[in-house]
GROMACS .gro file of C-alpha atoms in nm:
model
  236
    1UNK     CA    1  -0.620  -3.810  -2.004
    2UNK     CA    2  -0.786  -3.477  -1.909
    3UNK     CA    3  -0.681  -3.211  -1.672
    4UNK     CA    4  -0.879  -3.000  -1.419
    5UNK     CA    5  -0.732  -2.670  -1.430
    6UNK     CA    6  -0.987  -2.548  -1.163
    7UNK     CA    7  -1.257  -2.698  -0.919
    8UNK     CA    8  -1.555  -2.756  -1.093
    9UNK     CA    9  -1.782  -2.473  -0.931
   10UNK     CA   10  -1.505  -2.231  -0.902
   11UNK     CA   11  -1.542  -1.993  -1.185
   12UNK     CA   12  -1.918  -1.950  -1.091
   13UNK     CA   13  -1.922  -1.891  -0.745
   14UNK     CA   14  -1.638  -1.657  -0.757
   15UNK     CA   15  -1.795  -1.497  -1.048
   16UNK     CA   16  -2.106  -1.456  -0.771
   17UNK     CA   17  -1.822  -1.338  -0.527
   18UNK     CA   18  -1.741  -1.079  -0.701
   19UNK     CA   19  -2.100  -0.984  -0.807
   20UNK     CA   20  -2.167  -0.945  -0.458
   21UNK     CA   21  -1.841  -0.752  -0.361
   22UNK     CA   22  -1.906  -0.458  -0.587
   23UNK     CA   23  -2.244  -0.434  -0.433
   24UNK     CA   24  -2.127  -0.431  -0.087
   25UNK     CA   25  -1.857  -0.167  -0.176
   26UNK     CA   26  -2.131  -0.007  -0.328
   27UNK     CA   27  -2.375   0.018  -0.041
   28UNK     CA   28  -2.068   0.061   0.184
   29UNK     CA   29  -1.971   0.415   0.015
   30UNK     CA   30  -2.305   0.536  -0.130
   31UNK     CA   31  -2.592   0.372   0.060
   32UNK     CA   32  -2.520   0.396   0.439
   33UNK     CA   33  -2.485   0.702   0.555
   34UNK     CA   34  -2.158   0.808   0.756
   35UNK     CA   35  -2.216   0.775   1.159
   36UNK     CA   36  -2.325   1.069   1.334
   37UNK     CA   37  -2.041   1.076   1.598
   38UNK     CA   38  -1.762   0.879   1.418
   39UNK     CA   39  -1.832   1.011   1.068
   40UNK     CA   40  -1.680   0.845   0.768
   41UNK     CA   41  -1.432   0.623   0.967
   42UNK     CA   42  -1.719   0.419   1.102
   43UNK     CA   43  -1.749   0.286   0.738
   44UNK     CA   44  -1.473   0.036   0.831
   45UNK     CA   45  -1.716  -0.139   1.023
   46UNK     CA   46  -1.853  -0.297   0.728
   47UNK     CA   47  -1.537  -0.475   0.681
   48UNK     CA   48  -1.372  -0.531   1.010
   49UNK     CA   49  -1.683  -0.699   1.148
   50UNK     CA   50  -1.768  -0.932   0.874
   51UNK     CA   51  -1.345  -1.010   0.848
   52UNK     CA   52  -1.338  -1.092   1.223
   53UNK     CA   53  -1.688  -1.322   1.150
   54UNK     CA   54  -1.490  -1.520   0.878
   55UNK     CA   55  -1.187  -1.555   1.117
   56UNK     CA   56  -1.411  -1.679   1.369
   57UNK     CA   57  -1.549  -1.904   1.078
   58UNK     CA   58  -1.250  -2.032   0.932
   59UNK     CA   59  -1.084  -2.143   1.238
   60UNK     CA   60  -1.407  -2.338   1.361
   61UNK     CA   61  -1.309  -2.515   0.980
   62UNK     CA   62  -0.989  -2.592   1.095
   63UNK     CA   63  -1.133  -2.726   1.428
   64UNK     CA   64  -1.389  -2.982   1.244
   65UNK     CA   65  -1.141  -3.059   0.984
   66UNK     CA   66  -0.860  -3.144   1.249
   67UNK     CA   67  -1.101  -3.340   1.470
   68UNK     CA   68  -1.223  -3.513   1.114
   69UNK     CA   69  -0.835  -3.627   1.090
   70UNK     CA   70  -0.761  -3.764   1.408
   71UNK     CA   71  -1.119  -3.938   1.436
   72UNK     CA   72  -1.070  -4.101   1.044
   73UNK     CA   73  -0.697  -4.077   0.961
   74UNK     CA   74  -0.811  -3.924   0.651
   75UNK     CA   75  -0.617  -3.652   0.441
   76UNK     CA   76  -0.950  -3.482   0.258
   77UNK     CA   77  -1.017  -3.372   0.631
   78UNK     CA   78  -0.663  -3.230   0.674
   79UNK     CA   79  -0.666  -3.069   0.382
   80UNK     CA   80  -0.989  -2.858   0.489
   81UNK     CA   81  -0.778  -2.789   0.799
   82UNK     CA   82  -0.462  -2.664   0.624
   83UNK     CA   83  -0.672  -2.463   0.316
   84UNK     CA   84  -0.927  -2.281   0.602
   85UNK     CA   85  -0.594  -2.190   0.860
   86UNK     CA   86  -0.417  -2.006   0.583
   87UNK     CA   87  -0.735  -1.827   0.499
   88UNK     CA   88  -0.838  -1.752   0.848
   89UNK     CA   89  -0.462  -1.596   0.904
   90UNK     CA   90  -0.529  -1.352   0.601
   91UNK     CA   91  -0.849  -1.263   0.782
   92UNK     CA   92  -0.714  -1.225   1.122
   93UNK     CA   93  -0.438  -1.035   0.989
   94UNK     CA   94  -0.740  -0.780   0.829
   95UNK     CA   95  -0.945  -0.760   1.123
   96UNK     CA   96  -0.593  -0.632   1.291
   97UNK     CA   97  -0.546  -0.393   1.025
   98UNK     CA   98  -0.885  -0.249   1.003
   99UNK     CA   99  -0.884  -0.244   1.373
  100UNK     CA  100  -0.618  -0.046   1.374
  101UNK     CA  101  -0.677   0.206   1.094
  102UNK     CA  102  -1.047   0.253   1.290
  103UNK     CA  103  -0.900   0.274   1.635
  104UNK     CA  104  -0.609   0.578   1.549
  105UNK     CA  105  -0.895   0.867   1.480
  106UNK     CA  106  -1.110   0.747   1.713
  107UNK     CA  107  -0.905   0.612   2.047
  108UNK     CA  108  -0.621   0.862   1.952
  109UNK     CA  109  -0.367   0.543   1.921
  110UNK     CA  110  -0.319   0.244   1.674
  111UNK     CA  111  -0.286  -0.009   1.915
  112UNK     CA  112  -0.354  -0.101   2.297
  113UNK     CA  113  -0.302  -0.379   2.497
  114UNK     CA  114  -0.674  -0.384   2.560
  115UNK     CA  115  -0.808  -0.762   2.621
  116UNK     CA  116  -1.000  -0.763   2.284
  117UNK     CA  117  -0.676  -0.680   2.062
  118UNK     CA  118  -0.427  -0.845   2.266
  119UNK     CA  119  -0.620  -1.229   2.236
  120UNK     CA  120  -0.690  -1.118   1.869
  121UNK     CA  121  -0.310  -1.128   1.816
  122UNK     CA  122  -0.263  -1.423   2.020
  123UNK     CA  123  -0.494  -1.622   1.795
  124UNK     CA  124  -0.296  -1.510   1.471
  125UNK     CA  125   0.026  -1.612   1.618
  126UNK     CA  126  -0.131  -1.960   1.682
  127UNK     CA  127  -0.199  -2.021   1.383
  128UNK     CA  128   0.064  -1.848   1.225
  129UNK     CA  129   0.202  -2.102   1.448
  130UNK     CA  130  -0.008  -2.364   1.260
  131UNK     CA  131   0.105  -2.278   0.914
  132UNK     CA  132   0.479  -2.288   1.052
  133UNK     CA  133   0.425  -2.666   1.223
  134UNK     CA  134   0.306  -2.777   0.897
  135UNK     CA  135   0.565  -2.588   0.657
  136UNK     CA  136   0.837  -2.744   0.816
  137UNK     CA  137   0.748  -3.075   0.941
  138UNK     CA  138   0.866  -3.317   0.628
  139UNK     CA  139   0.624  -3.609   0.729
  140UNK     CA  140   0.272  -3.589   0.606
  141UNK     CA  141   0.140  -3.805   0.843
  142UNK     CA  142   0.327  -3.677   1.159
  143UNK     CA  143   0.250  -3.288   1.008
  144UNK     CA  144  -0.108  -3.375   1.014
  145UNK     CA  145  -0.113  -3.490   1.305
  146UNK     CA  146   0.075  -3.228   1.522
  147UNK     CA  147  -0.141  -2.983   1.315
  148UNK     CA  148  -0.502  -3.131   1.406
  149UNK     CA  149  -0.409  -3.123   1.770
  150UNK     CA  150  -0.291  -2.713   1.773
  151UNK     CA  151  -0.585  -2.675   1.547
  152UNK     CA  152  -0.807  -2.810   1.819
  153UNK     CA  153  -0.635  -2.651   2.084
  154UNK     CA  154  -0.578  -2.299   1.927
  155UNK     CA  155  -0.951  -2.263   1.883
  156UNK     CA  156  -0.976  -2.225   2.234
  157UNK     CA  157  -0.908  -1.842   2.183
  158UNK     CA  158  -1.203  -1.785   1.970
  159UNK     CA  159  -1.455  -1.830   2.261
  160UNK     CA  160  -1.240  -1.582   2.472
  161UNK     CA  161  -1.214  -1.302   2.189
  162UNK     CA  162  -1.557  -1.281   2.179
  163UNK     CA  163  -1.628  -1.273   2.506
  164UNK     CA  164  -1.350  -1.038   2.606
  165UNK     CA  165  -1.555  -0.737   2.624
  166UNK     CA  166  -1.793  -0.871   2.845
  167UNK     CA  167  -1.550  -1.072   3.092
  168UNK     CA  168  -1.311  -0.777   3.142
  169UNK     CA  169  -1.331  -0.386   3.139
  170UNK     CA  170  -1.229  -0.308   2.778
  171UNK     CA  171  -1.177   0.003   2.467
  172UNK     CA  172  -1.300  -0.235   2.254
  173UNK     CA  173  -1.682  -0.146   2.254
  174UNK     CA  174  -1.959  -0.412   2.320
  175UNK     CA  175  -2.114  -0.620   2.034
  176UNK     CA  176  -2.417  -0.456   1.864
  177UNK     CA  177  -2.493  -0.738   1.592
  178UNK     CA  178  -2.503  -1.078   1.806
  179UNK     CA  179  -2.690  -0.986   2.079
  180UNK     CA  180  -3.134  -1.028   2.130
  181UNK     CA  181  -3.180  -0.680   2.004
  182UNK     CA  182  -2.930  -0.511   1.743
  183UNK     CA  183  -2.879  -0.192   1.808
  184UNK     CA  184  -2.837  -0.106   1.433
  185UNK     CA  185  -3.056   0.122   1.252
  186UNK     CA  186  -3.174  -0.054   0.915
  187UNK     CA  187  -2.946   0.088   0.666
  188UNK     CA  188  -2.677  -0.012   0.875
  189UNK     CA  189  -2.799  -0.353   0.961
  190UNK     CA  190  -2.873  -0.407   0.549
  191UNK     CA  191  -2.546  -0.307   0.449
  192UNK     CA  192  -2.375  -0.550   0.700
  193UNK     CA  193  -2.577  -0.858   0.626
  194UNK     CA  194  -2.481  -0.768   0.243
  195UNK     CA  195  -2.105  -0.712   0.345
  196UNK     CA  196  -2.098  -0.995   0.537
  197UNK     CA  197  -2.239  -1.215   0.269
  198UNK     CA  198  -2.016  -1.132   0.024
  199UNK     CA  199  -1.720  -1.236   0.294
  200UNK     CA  200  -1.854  -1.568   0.353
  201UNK     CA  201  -1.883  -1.615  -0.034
  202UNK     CA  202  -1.533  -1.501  -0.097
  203UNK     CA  203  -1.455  -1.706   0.205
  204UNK     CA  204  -1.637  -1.995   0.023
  205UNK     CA  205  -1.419  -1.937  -0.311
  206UNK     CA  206  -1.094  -1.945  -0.160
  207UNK     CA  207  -1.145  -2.277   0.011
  208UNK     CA  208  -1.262  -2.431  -0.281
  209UNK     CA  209  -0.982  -2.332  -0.494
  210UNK     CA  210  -0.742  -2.352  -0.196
  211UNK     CA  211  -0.863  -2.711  -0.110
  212UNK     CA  212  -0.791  -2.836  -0.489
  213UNK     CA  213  -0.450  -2.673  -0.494
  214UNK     CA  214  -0.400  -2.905  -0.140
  215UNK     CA  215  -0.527  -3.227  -0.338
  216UNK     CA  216  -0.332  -3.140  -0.629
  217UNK     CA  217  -0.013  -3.079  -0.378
  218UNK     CA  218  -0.054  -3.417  -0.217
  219UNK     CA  219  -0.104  -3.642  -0.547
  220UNK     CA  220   0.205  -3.451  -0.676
  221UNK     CA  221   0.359  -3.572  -0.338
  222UNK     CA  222   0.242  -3.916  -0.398
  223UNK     CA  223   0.352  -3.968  -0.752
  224UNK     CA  224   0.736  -3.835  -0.648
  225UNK     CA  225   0.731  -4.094  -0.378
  226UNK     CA  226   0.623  -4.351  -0.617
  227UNK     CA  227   0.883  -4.251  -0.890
  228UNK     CA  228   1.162  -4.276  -0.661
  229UNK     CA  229   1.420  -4.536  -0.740
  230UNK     CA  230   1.441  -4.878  -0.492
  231UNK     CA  231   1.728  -4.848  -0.281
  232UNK     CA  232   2.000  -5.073  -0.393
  233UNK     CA  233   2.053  -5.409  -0.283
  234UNK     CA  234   2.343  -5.461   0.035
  235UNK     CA  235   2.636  -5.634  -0.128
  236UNK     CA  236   2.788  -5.917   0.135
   0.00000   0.00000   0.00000
């Protein structure tokens, strides 16, 4: 009998990962200049905006994956669900971070309750949410379940997020990336199609690994279920 110790594209990809990080870090501190009115802060930008692309990203996962359950009753879609939520948490939790470190120089605060921020926070506590539901719900088959439909419904905050800025009177400034004409000068617009790249890749690594740790979990489950002793036989 062999063993997998790893998913079989794992160590190359995240070998390409990291190729691709140290470039980004590179252009990020020695290619782009620093912004004319923000000054080296702004540099955060090339990591809050392609963290808050892979939350966006990771959660639509979760969405398809929990739809994919409910629609086929079968676990490979779950455990896409379950691998993608705990990686779109870690993200969230970054964009928050790097929001925050960005907003203090430049709004003079950490935080605000502005409409951006606050439905930020509301999606990580959904699926913080999530990854609680599913920690401590013993059935599989009920845990997938009740998971797949918060999934589903929790991605209804994505859609608002984004368009928070433009529905109410916000800090938060407008987007310059997604929109008909970027308003991004070209060294700017290079480095965060490179930084946001490498995200997606890393992205890409840790659900590959994260989804075989999830397989691995659940035959593990299965083979304890299947080792455990018949109950013994009622005595008239």
């Amino acid at each position: 009998m062999t063993f997998q110790t790893g998913p079989r594209w794992g160590m190359p990809l995240a070998s390409i990962a990291g190729t691709a990080s140290v470039l980004a870090l590179a252009m990020i501190f020695f290619y782009v200049p620093p912004d004319r009115l923000q000054g080296i802060v702004q540099k955060i930008f090339y990591l809050h905006v392609p963290a808050a692309w892979i939350a966006y990203l990771a959660f639509f996962v979760v969405l398809v994956g929990s739809i994919g359950y409910l629609w086929q009753r079968n676990l490979a879609w779950d455990r896409v669900a379950r691998a993608s939520a705990e990686i779109g948490v870690l993200f969230t939790t970054l964009v928050l971070v790097l929001g925050s470190l960005w907003a203090k120089p430049i709004w003079n605060t950490w935080w605000t309750w502005d409409a951006r921020l606050t439905s930020t926070l509301v999606l990580w506590f959904i699926y913080v949410g999530y990854l609680m539901l599913r920690a401590y719900t013993p059935d599989q088959e009920r845990s997938a379940r009740f998971g797949a439909v918060l999934g589903i419904v929790g991605f209804a905050d994505v859609p608002i997020i984004h368009y928070s800025v433009e529905w109410w009177r916000t800090l938060h400034p407008e987007a310059v990336v997604v929109r008909a004409q970027p308003q991004l000068p070209a060294e700017m617009g290079i480095t965060l199609a490179v930084a946001t790249l490498t995200v997606t890749l890393v992205y890409a690594t840790f659900m590959l690994y994260r989804v075989h740790l999830e397989h691995l979990e659940d035959e593990n489950r299965d083979l304890e279920a299947s080792a455990e002793p018949p109950p013994a036989p009622a005595h008239a």
